[in-house]
Each structure stands twice: as structure tokens, then as C-alpha cells.
């Protein structure tokens, strides 16, 4: 167990949409999270006893969200709502993540400007890199988020 707040307090999701288990280390520009693959994940396939490897992108995105939530908490703010805009060059060496596998998820901020950010992400299993990509994310200001919400209602 880590000394960081629970994932449920770091990311603005609720069960069953929380896919990662815990934050292991959080730095100024990076985070290390962990997940154990289990049947409670929405994407778990009981026939193969695994989660499809494409869910790795969401593992990385939620790790970035936890990083953002942690840093917001340091400023006395709530975890912000953010958006995964896309991923680039998702390379994965497995077709699925097998039940019981412990996956270490790493994300490192490459750049940030006005709420838009780029992160490099990777997933390791037993110290071997099994997936990596670049993720583009956006965390709007409170004003912009409110504008986005009201725009949909018109």
C-alpha cells in the first residue's frame, strides 16, 4: 500500500469505471501506478481470463488523471475533469493482459500549454515493457468546462 491518496479520491470516476488500483509514486512531471488484472474490470473476458490489450490506453489515461488529481489536491483543489484527446503510436507486445498479472503503469509529462498536455506512457509486467504510447490530454479551466456544458444544452 502506498502513502498516496486512494485512486478513488484522485480521479473523477466512480466504480466500475476505475480501472487502476493505486498510485505508487508521484513526482512533479510523472506518475507510477499499479493494477492487478481481475474479473471486476468491465473489459474482463471470462472466456480468456484476460483484459484486451487495448485497455492499456485507458490504464495510462487514468494514471495521468491520478497525477493531475494529486497535484490539484496539493493546491487544495478537487480532481479536475480532463479529456483524453487521443493516443499515438500505441505499441503493445501482448494481445491481452492475463488475470492475476500485476501491471506497472508509468506516465511522464512531455509538455503542457493552457491545459493541453502530452504524456509518454508505458506499461510493464515483471519489469518488461509490454506497451507504450504517447497520449494527448486536455484539462479545461472551470470557466471553459462550464461553457462546454452549457453549449450542449442550447
XYZ file of C-alpha atoms in Angstrom:
154
model
C 0.000 0.000 0.000
C 1.302 3.458 -0.877
C 1.301 6.683 1.108
C -0.710 8.458 -1.574
C -4.453 9.118 -1.504
C -6.674 6.369 -2.881
C -7.291 6.303 -6.613
C -10.991 6.953 -5.900
C -10.046 10.372 -4.489
C -7.519 11.189 -7.216
C -9.591 10.622 -10.356
C -13.102 11.920 -11.080
C -14.535 8.474 -11.840
C -16.701 6.117 -9.856
C -16.775 2.348 -9.761
C -16.951 0.410 -12.054
C -15.135 2.893 -14.307
C -11.991 2.988 -12.151
C -9.533 0.613 -13.802
C -6.315 1.189 -11.830
C -5.659 0.182 -8.225
C -3.123 2.533 -6.679
C -0.529 5.247 -7.112
C 2.951 4.014 -6.236
C 4.994 7.184 -6.855
C 4.060 10.690 -7.945
C 6.609 13.293 -8.989
C 6.411 16.793 -10.469
C 6.088 15.512 -14.042
C 5.458 11.781 -13.692
C 3.471 9.042 -12.014
C 3.772 5.307 -11.407
C 0.526 3.403 -10.821
C -0.311 -0.266 -10.498
C -3.201 -2.541 -11.385
C -3.777 -6.225 -10.830
C -5.823 -7.718 -13.664
C -9.019 -9.155 -12.212
C -12.544 -10.128 -13.172
C -14.059 -6.947 -11.705
C -12.765 -4.907 -14.665
C -15.574 -4.103 -17.117
C -13.475 -5.367 -20.023
C -12.549 -8.674 -18.378
C -13.350 -11.616 -20.648
C -14.198 -14.722 -18.586
C -13.559 -16.988 -21.588
C -9.941 -15.912 -21.918
C -9.487 -14.830 -18.274
C -7.960 -11.605 -19.530
C -8.486 -7.981 -20.472
C -7.838 -6.929 -24.105
C -4.528 -5.095 -24.530
C -6.221 -2.007 -25.979
C -7.464 -1.227 -22.435
C -3.845 -0.333 -21.688
C -4.504 3.102 -23.171
C -7.177 3.677 -20.508
C -4.806 2.423 -17.793
C -2.333 5.105 -18.893
C -5.046 7.782 -19.203
C -6.324 7.065 -15.689
C -2.764 7.236 -14.369
C -2.440 10.704 -15.910
C -5.762 11.641 -14.317
C -4.434 10.465 -10.939
C -1.311 12.590 -11.458
C -3.480 15.614 -12.238
C -5.761 14.941 -9.263
C -2.820 14.606 -6.901
C -1.309 17.918 -7.979
C -4.712 19.626 -7.764
C -5.058 18.268 -4.224
C -1.719 19.805 -3.259
C -3.286 23.179 -4.164
C -6.438 22.423 -2.181
C -8.469 21.841 -5.347
C -10.696 18.965 -6.415
C -9.547 16.475 -9.046
C -10.241 18.156 -12.376
C -12.222 16.716 -15.231
C -9.945 16.001 -18.158
C -10.288 14.544 -21.622
C -8.186 12.012 -23.480
C -7.939 13.572 -26.927
C -6.022 10.751 -28.487
C -3.083 8.425 -28.436
C -0.255 7.972 -30.882
C 1.948 5.027 -31.665
C 0.385 2.534 -29.256
C 2.741 -0.405 -29.420
C 1.873 -3.467 -27.412
C 3.657 -6.816 -27.343
C 0.735 -8.837 -25.950
C -2.832 -9.343 -27.142
C -4.291 -9.352 -23.658
C -3.457 -8.804 -20.005
C -3.947 -12.104 -18.166
C -5.875 -12.429 -14.909
C -3.621 -12.032 -11.895
C -0.970 -10.078 -13.791
C 0.391 -7.099 -11.890
C 0.931 -4.226 -14.303
C 3.029 -1.153 -13.554
C 1.855 1.918 -15.430
C 4.129 4.910 -15.935
C 3.332 8.314 -17.401
C 5.659 11.274 -17.894
C 4.608 14.746 -18.973
C 6.438 15.855 -22.111
C 4.816 19.285 -22.440
C 1.852 21.374 -21.254
C 0.301 24.593 -22.537
C -3.033 26.114 -21.472
C -4.492 22.832 -20.275
C -3.308 20.817 -23.289
C -0.624 18.289 -22.451
C 1.326 15.442 -23.990
C 2.461 12.452 -21.934
C 4.556 9.438 -22.747
C 3.166 6.287 -21.183
C 4.266 2.720 -20.770
C 3.128 -0.472 -19.089
C 5.495 -3.013 -17.599
C 4.900 -6.559 -16.432
C 7.578 -8.057 -14.189
C 9.960 -5.287 -15.288
C 9.474 -5.871 -19.024
C 7.868 -3.142 -21.116
C 4.792 -4.598 -22.815
C 3.055 -1.425 -24.040
C 3.882 2.190 -24.750
C 2.372 5.217 -26.436
C 2.003 8.962 -26.389
C -1.232 10.454 -25.016
C -2.705 13.883 -25.720
C -4.925 15.210 -22.942
C -6.885 18.363 -22.157
C -7.923 19.754 -18.780
C -10.171 22.760 -19.388
C -10.378 25.647 -16.953
C -13.501 25.753 -14.776
C -14.846 28.533 -16.989
C -14.207 26.614 -20.202
C -15.748 23.457 -18.743
C -18.887 25.390 -17.759
C -19.027 26.877 -21.259
C -18.763 23.391 -22.749
C -21.577 22.137 -20.505
C -23.967 24.976 -21.338
C -23.164 24.875 -25.046
C -24.575 21.331 -25.208
C -27.868 22.463 -23.715
C -28.603 25.105 -26.362
